[in-house]
XYZ file of C-alpha atoms in Angstrom:
458
model
C -15.659 -36.600 -9.567
C -13.691 -36.263 -12.760
C -13.754 -32.847 -14.397
C -14.394 -31.023 -11.097
C -11.911 -29.304 -8.796
C -11.998 -29.905 -5.070
C -13.018 -26.967 -2.885
C -9.966 -24.875 -1.894
C -7.688 -26.310 -4.623
C -6.209 -24.491 -7.563
C -7.738 -24.741 -11.007
C -5.290 -24.256 -13.896
C -5.665 -20.932 -15.703
C -3.815 -17.981 -17.161
C -3.529 -14.411 -15.938
C -2.211 -11.139 -17.361
C 0.633 -9.786 -15.218
C -0.168 -6.210 -16.252
C -3.899 -5.819 -15.567
C -4.938 -9.103 -13.899
C -7.232 -10.319 -16.711
C -7.788 -14.096 -16.539
C -8.569 -16.756 -19.135
C -8.782 -20.550 -19.211
C -6.574 -20.806 -22.305
C -3.212 -19.273 -23.056
C -3.206 -16.379 -25.540
C -0.347 -14.245 -26.749
C -2.171 -10.953 -26.266
C -4.179 -9.831 -23.245
C -7.857 -9.395 -24.042
C -8.190 -6.465 -21.602
C -5.091 -4.216 -21.859
C -3.927 -5.579 -25.265
C -0.367 -6.120 -24.012
C 1.692 -8.848 -25.721
C 3.476 -11.646 -23.848
C 2.034 -10.849 -20.410
C -0.341 -13.817 -20.038
C 1.243 -16.509 -17.851
C -0.020 -19.704 -16.261
C -1.379 -19.377 -12.750
C -4.004 -20.886 -10.552
C -7.467 -19.574 -9.876
C -8.664 -20.004 -6.275
C -11.962 -21.847 -6.140
C -12.642 -21.353 -2.411
C -14.706 -18.350 -1.353
C -14.776 -16.587 2.014
C -18.357 -16.728 3.279
C -18.001 -16.739 7.090
C -18.475 -13.347 8.731
C -15.687 -12.146 11.042
C -15.976 -10.084 14.210
C -16.133 -6.376 13.365
C -13.318 -4.469 15.076
C -14.330 -0.975 13.938
C -18.054 -0.520 13.310
C -19.188 1.508 10.327
C -19.952 5.154 11.088
C -22.454 7.557 9.535
C -20.527 9.670 7.050
C -21.640 12.879 8.787
C -19.911 11.795 12.026
C -16.553 10.948 10.421
C -13.797 13.364 11.490
C -12.178 14.715 8.317
C -9.515 16.683 10.198
C -7.208 13.648 10.119
C -7.083 13.925 6.325
C -6.472 17.678 6.144
C -3.988 18.894 3.536
C -0.404 19.577 4.636
C 1.400 22.180 2.533
C 4.639 20.979 0.946
C 6.176 24.451 0.719
C 6.212 24.131 -3.084
C 3.183 26.093 -4.278
C 3.142 24.627 -7.793
C 3.089 21.059 -6.471
C 0.365 21.952 -3.961
C -1.682 23.352 -6.853
C -1.510 20.029 -8.711
C -2.221 17.916 -5.617
C -5.296 19.973 -4.774
C -3.868 21.737 -1.707
C -0.948 19.677 -0.449
C -0.150 16.274 1.005
C -2.883 14.199 2.627
C -1.771 12.061 5.629
C -1.706 8.412 4.634
C -1.857 9.179 0.910
C 0.431 7.354 -1.536
C 1.554 9.507 -4.470
C 3.309 8.140 -7.562
C 5.476 10.593 -9.519
C 6.564 9.280 -12.916
C 8.759 10.791 -15.592
C 11.650 10.230 -17.965
C 15.252 9.988 -16.697
C 16.824 13.387 -16.035
C 13.550 15.319 -15.989
C 14.063 16.355 -12.348
C 11.955 13.937 -10.268
C 14.605 13.288 -7.618
C 15.556 16.962 -7.402
C 11.959 18.028 -6.867
C 11.192 15.403 -4.227
C 14.426 16.107 -2.354
C 13.431 19.772 -2.229
C 9.936 18.836 -1.035
C 11.400 16.519 1.632
C 13.702 19.255 2.961
C 10.944 21.885 3.056
C 8.628 19.481 4.862
C 11.374 18.554 7.348
C 11.978 22.218 8.184
C 8.479 22.365 9.635
C 9.677 20.046 12.419
C 8.390 16.786 10.910
C 10.541 13.674 10.498
C 11.123 12.753 6.848
C 12.760 9.589 5.514
C 14.281 9.602 2.016
C 15.008 6.069 0.762
C 17.153 5.942 -2.360
C 17.925 2.806 -4.308
C 19.700 4.510 -7.205
C 22.316 6.600 -5.373
C 24.387 6.444 -2.234
C 23.578 8.635 0.745
C 26.715 10.690 0.026
C 25.585 11.367 -3.555
C 22.169 12.503 -2.351
C 23.872 14.755 0.227
C 25.913 16.442 -2.533
C 22.768 17.239 -4.503
C 21.003 18.406 -1.346
C 23.810 20.877 -0.607
C 23.708 22.170 -4.174
C 19.977 22.909 -4.079
C 19.922 23.967 -0.392
C 17.841 20.981 0.720
C 19.549 20.108 4.014
C 17.408 19.804 7.150
C 18.017 18.350 10.608
C 14.996 16.042 10.553
C 15.589 14.743 7.003
C 16.973 11.201 7.167
C 18.695 9.446 4.238
C 18.853 5.704 3.665
C 20.394 3.925 0.672
C 18.508 0.633 0.501
C 17.465 -1.788 -2.214
C 16.018 -4.410 0.133
C 12.344 -3.947 0.948
C 12.595 -5.429 4.437
C 15.496 -3.118 5.297
C 13.551 -0.111 4.004
C 10.540 -1.083 6.131
C 12.909 -1.461 9.087
C 14.086 2.109 8.549
C 10.464 3.213 8.555
C 9.947 1.438 11.904
C 13.033 3.120 13.380
C 12.447 6.682 12.142
C 8.605 6.737 12.194
C 8.514 9.498 9.564
C 5.544 11.698 8.750
C 6.677 11.712 5.106
C 8.379 8.858 3.226
C 10.078 9.322 -0.151
C 11.110 6.219 -2.135
C 13.371 6.796 -5.139
C 12.461 4.642 -6.904
C 9.875 1.912 -6.439
C 11.507 -0.146 -9.237
C 14.831 -0.404 -7.355
C 13.466 -2.103 -4.233
C 13.000 -5.856 -4.102
C 11.831 -8.453 -1.620
C 13.842 -11.681 -1.069
C 10.566 -13.520 -0.484
C 9.360 -12.898 -4.047
C 10.869 -14.391 -7.173
C 12.204 -12.158 -9.917
C 14.627 -9.273 -10.161
C 14.030 -5.714 -8.985
C 11.734 -3.853 -11.334
C 9.913 -6.984 -12.428
C 6.163 -7.274 -12.319
C 6.034 -9.471 -9.210
C 8.593 -7.390 -7.331
C 6.970 -4.043 -8.117
C 3.587 -5.389 -7.063
C 4.972 -6.686 -3.747
C 6.986 -3.531 -3.005
C 4.075 -1.232 -3.772
C 1.614 -3.287 -1.716
C 3.966 -3.360 1.293
C 4.684 0.372 1.177
C 1.001 1.220 0.761
C 0.098 -0.996 3.713
C 2.736 0.745 5.868
C 1.509 4.178 4.764
C -2.121 3.436 5.631
C -1.230 1.806 8.952
C 0.950 4.731 10.110
C -1.044 7.511 8.440
C 2.225 8.355 6.713
C 2.283 10.260 3.421
C 4.389 8.380 0.863
C 5.925 9.704 -2.358
C 7.022 7.051 -4.849
C 9.215 7.732 -7.877
C 8.307 5.628 -10.903
C 10.166 4.967 -14.134
C 8.517 5.205 -17.538
C 8.760 3.012 -20.627
C 9.797 4.086 -24.121
C 6.246 5.120 -25.004
C 5.979 7.312 -21.891
C 3.706 5.057 -19.812
C 4.549 4.103 -16.228
C 6.766 1.019 -16.036
C 5.542 -2.014 -14.123
C 2.089 -3.526 -13.750
C -0.892 -1.295 -14.439
C -2.136 -2.423 -11.045
C 0.384 0.019 -9.527
C -1.578 3.001 -10.802
C -4.808 1.589 -9.386
C -3.354 0.991 -5.923
C -1.935 4.472 -5.292
C -4.059 7.506 -4.461
C -2.434 10.054 -6.781
C -0.541 9.607 -10.064
C 1.462 12.601 -11.308
C 3.289 12.828 -14.620
C 6.472 14.921 -14.753
C 7.109 16.231 -18.279
C 9.768 18.320 -19.938
C 12.165 18.494 -22.864
C 15.761 17.567 -22.075
C 17.062 20.786 -23.687
C 14.461 23.068 -22.102
C 14.319 24.484 -18.585
C 10.550 24.183 -18.357
C 9.052 21.261 -16.443
C 5.334 20.494 -16.101
C 3.544 18.294 -13.564
C 0.080 16.960 -14.361
C -2.160 14.884 -12.101
C -3.339 11.884 -14.118
C -5.256 10.507 -11.142
C -6.135 12.311 -7.909
C -8.501 11.027 -5.244
C -8.238 14.272 -3.267
C -8.406 17.000 -5.883
C -8.811 17.973 -9.554
C -6.895 16.447 -12.437
C -6.940 19.491 -14.724
C -4.332 21.570 -12.883
C -0.759 21.972 -14.150
C 2.317 22.937 -12.149
C 5.182 24.756 -13.878
C 8.813 24.574 -12.774
C 12.143 25.993 -13.901
C 14.998 23.459 -13.720
C 18.401 25.160 -13.462
C 21.825 24.591 -11.945
C 20.583 25.677 -8.509
C 17.726 23.189 -8.425
C 14.080 23.351 -9.391
C 11.910 26.415 -8.763
C 8.163 26.795 -9.135
C 6.977 29.290 -11.757
C 3.822 31.125 -10.773
C 3.970 33.096 -14.054
C 5.915 31.081 -16.664
C 4.720 33.029 -19.723
C 7.976 34.989 -19.926
C 9.825 31.820 -20.962
C 7.720 31.448 -24.100
C 7.775 34.977 -25.528
C 10.804 36.510 -27.258
C 12.101 39.921 -26.246
C 12.656 42.120 -29.306
C 12.680 45.921 -29.461
C 10.863 46.055 -32.797
C 8.096 43.768 -34.132
C 9.365 41.105 -36.551
C 7.397 39.553 -39.381
C 6.487 35.903 -39.016
C 5.629 36.017 -35.296
C 2.304 35.848 -33.492
C 1.412 35.542 -29.798
C -1.267 33.132 -28.598
C -2.789 32.044 -25.290
C -3.053 28.318 -24.663
C -4.752 26.508 -21.796
C -2.746 23.910 -19.859
C -5.472 22.334 -17.773
C -7.244 25.353 -16.302
C -4.148 27.530 -16.549
C -3.720 30.086 -19.361
C -0.179 30.416 -20.738
C 1.023 32.997 -23.241
C 3.290 31.575 -25.959
C 4.797 32.799 -29.212
C 4.739 31.099 -32.603
C 7.423 31.973 -35.150
C 7.492 31.238 -38.879
C 10.124 31.593 -41.547
C 9.545 31.126 -45.294
C 12.313 30.758 -47.865
C 12.150 30.073 -51.606
C 12.716 26.362 -52.091
C 15.319 25.002 -54.467
C 13.718 21.559 -54.376
C 10.713 20.232 -56.234
C 9.234 19.231 -52.878
C 9.362 22.182 -50.419
C 10.533 21.412 -46.924
C 8.118 21.561 -43.991
C 9.875 21.687 -40.591
C 8.257 22.246 -37.191
C 9.393 22.456 -33.565
C 7.016 22.393 -30.607
C 3.979 21.925 -32.884
C 2.235 18.981 -34.491
C 3.791 18.693 -37.945
C 0.672 17.189 -39.562
C -1.509 19.987 -38.197
C 0.909 22.660 -39.433
C 0.886 21.030 -42.897
C -2.912 21.163 -42.853
C -2.869 24.869 -41.955
C -0.446 25.590 -44.805
C -2.859 23.902 -47.207
C -5.811 25.875 -45.804
C -3.851 29.138 -46.171
C -3.157 28.364 -49.810
C -6.563 27.055 -50.836
C -8.892 29.178 -48.681
C -6.926 32.394 -48.115
C -4.919 32.764 -51.332
C -1.414 32.521 -49.775
C 0.842 30.887 -52.370
C 3.141 28.657 -50.309
C 3.775 25.762 -52.691
C 7.214 27.059 -53.683
C 8.416 27.996 -50.203
C 10.247 26.037 -47.547
C 8.396 26.677 -44.286
C 9.809 26.560 -40.780
C 7.382 26.951 -37.863
C 8.461 26.804 -34.220
C 7.558 27.881 -30.713
C 9.726 29.986 -28.402
C 11.312 28.476 -25.308
C 10.780 24.842 -26.284
C 7.133 24.784 -25.202
C 4.865 22.227 -26.887
C 1.563 23.538 -28.220
C -0.881 20.740 -28.993
C -4.156 22.595 -28.435
C -6.227 23.303 -31.592
C -6.767 26.857 -30.286
C -3.247 27.716 -31.484
C -4.243 27.178 -35.141
C -5.096 30.823 -35.803
C -1.794 32.069 -34.368
C 0.161 29.600 -36.520
C -1.733 30.664 -39.650
C -1.224 34.370 -38.919
C 2.490 33.855 -38.251
C 2.921 32.116 -41.621
C 0.844 34.767 -43.399
C 2.918 37.492 -41.734
C 6.132 35.863 -42.928
C 4.735 35.567 -46.455
C 3.587 39.201 -46.577
C 6.717 40.517 -44.873
C 4.539 42.553 -42.504
C 4.926 42.366 -38.753
C 1.949 42.013 -36.464
C 1.580 44.278 -33.454
C 3.597 43.179 -30.420
C 0.479 43.885 -28.328
C -1.718 41.490 -30.335
C -2.777 37.962 -29.436
C -4.743 35.487 -31.545
C -6.335 32.140 -30.843
C -8.946 29.911 -32.452
C -9.299 26.553 -34.175
C -9.092 26.630 -37.976
C -11.071 24.065 -40.002
C -10.379 22.714 -43.479
C -12.978 25.066 -44.930
C -11.069 28.018 -43.452
C -13.664 28.674 -40.749
C -12.443 29.828 -37.327
C -14.188 27.814 -34.642
C -14.815 28.809 -31.001
C -12.554 27.364 -28.319
C -13.025 26.929 -24.541
C -12.013 29.678 -22.134
C -12.156 32.671 -24.488
C -12.659 35.186 -21.681
C -10.039 33.545 -19.467
C -7.478 33.876 -22.268
C -8.407 37.524 -22.841
C -8.064 38.314 -19.130
C -4.616 36.708 -19.009
C -3.467 38.613 -22.098
C -4.697 41.882 -20.610
C -2.875 41.171 -17.351
C 0.396 40.760 -19.240
C 0.012 44.056 -21.106
C -1.534 43.014 -24.437
C -4.170 45.365 -25.845
C -5.659 43.642 -28.931
C -7.028 40.171 -29.633
C -8.341 38.328 -32.669
C -10.694 35.599 -31.467
C -13.296 33.305 -33.024
C -16.857 34.553 -33.182
C -18.942 32.940 -30.450
C -22.729 32.925 -29.902
C -22.179 34.193 -26.351
C -19.505 36.701 -27.321
C -16.097 37.087 -25.658
C -17.576 38.049 -22.286
C -16.504 41.061 -20.202
C -13.521 42.782 -21.829
C -10.973 44.668 -19.684
C -10.800 48.437 -20.059
C -8.515 49.513 -22.898
C -8.590 46.077 -24.526
C -9.919 45.624 -28.080
C -11.389 42.328 -29.273
C -12.077 41.516 -32.951
C -14.222 38.468 -33.645
C -13.698 36.612 -36.934
C -15.553 33.727 -38.550
C -13.123 32.882 -41.357
C -9.361 32.842 -41.769
C -9.564 35.164 -44.788
C -11.460 37.653 -42.630
C -8.644 37.624 -40.052
C -6.007 38.177 -42.748
C -8.001 41.023 -44.278
C -8.402 42.645 -40.875
C -4.726 42.472 -39.947
C -2.940 43.070 -43.235
C -5.401 45.167 -45.261
C -7.627 46.726 -42.607
C-alpha cells in the first residue's frame, strides 16, 4: 500500500551522529544535544524483535550474585585509586580524557608498569608513537616491567589480535581516536570509526573480564572528542586537567559506576615522570620569612578534598583614566565584583588603582568560598598592613557586603590546623564552626566591613 513501509525495510530518516537523536526531516541543528551539522540521512529499522530466545544464563537473585569477581584491584597509584573509588574493577572500561601534553600517556604508562610488576600481563597499544618511543619514556620514568607488552597499532583488527595473543589482565589504548577499522567508512577519529572501535574494545573487555583504559582527545572547548555515545558506553570517565606551565595535574571522575564522582586526585608532573601528591598544599603557598602585605591564605574544597592556597594582590596608582584589572588563577569578573563591593560597602577607595590579583603555584580557584580571602588580600595591599602568616580566611561575599556560609567549614578548619595555622576568619553559621582544634582561634563575621575592622583595627 502506498505511504506504508514493508516490514523489515528501511524508512528514510535523519539521525544525529553525536547523540543518536532521530527526526523525519533534515535540520541543521540537533534538537537534543544542540550540535550543528551532525544530523545526517539514515534509515530507521521498522522490524521489531518479538520472538523469545533460549536463555543461556538464567537470572539470579541479587543476594546470590558473587561480587568477588568485581573486587577492586589497586593500581599502585594511590591518587588514581582515590578517584576510581578503590582501584580497577575487572572488566571495567575507563576513559581518560585531557588536553595534549597534560600527562595522560605518562600516567597510564606508569600505571601499566606498576600493575605488571604484580605478575599480571599488561598490553599497551599505542597508535600515536612507535614502540621504541614508548620504551624511551618508560626508561625515563622507571616504568619497565617484564610482563608489560607494547604494540604500535592503528588497525583495530590487529589490536584485537594482540589482545587474543597476550590475553592481558589490563589493556591500555593510547588513544581510541587513532584506531580504525577497515570495515567501517571514514578516517580514524571520525564519528563512525570511534563508535566502532569503542564498541569492539568494550565487547572484548566484557568477554574477557579485562580492565581497559582508553585515552581520549578533547576538543577546543574541553569536551571529549567523538560521539557523545562514547561517554555513555564506558563505565568510568575521568578528566585530566592542568595548566601547561604548572606542575600540578588534577584528575576528576565525571562518571563512575563503581565509586563517587566528587573525589580529586593530585599529581606532580616533572622531568622524572608523574607522582601522586597526597598533600599538595605546599605547591600553592609561598615561603617567605616575614609576612607581606597583600597576601591571604584560604582553604578551598576540590571535591571532598580541602586544599590550602594563597591569594596575592598588588595595587599601584594608575596613570590611566581606566584603571587596569588583571587576574591569574581567579575569575576576572568575580574579582571585579569584589573590588566594587570593597569600595562601596567597606570604604576602600580603589577607583584610582591598578589591581593585580593572582594565586600562587598556578592553581585555579573558582569556588565562591575564596571571595573573603581575595577581598582581604586586596584590603591588605591597600592598607599596607600584612596579615598574620598563621591566618586563613574563607567565605562567600555578596553584593551587599554580607559574608555567606559555605560548605565544609569544619573540614577546612581541621585542614588548616593540621598544616600549622592558628587563626581563621569564617562566615557566621547557624550551627557554628563545629569542634575547633585545641589552640585554634575562630572568628565568625557576618559582613565584610566587620572582617576588615577585626583584622586591621581590632
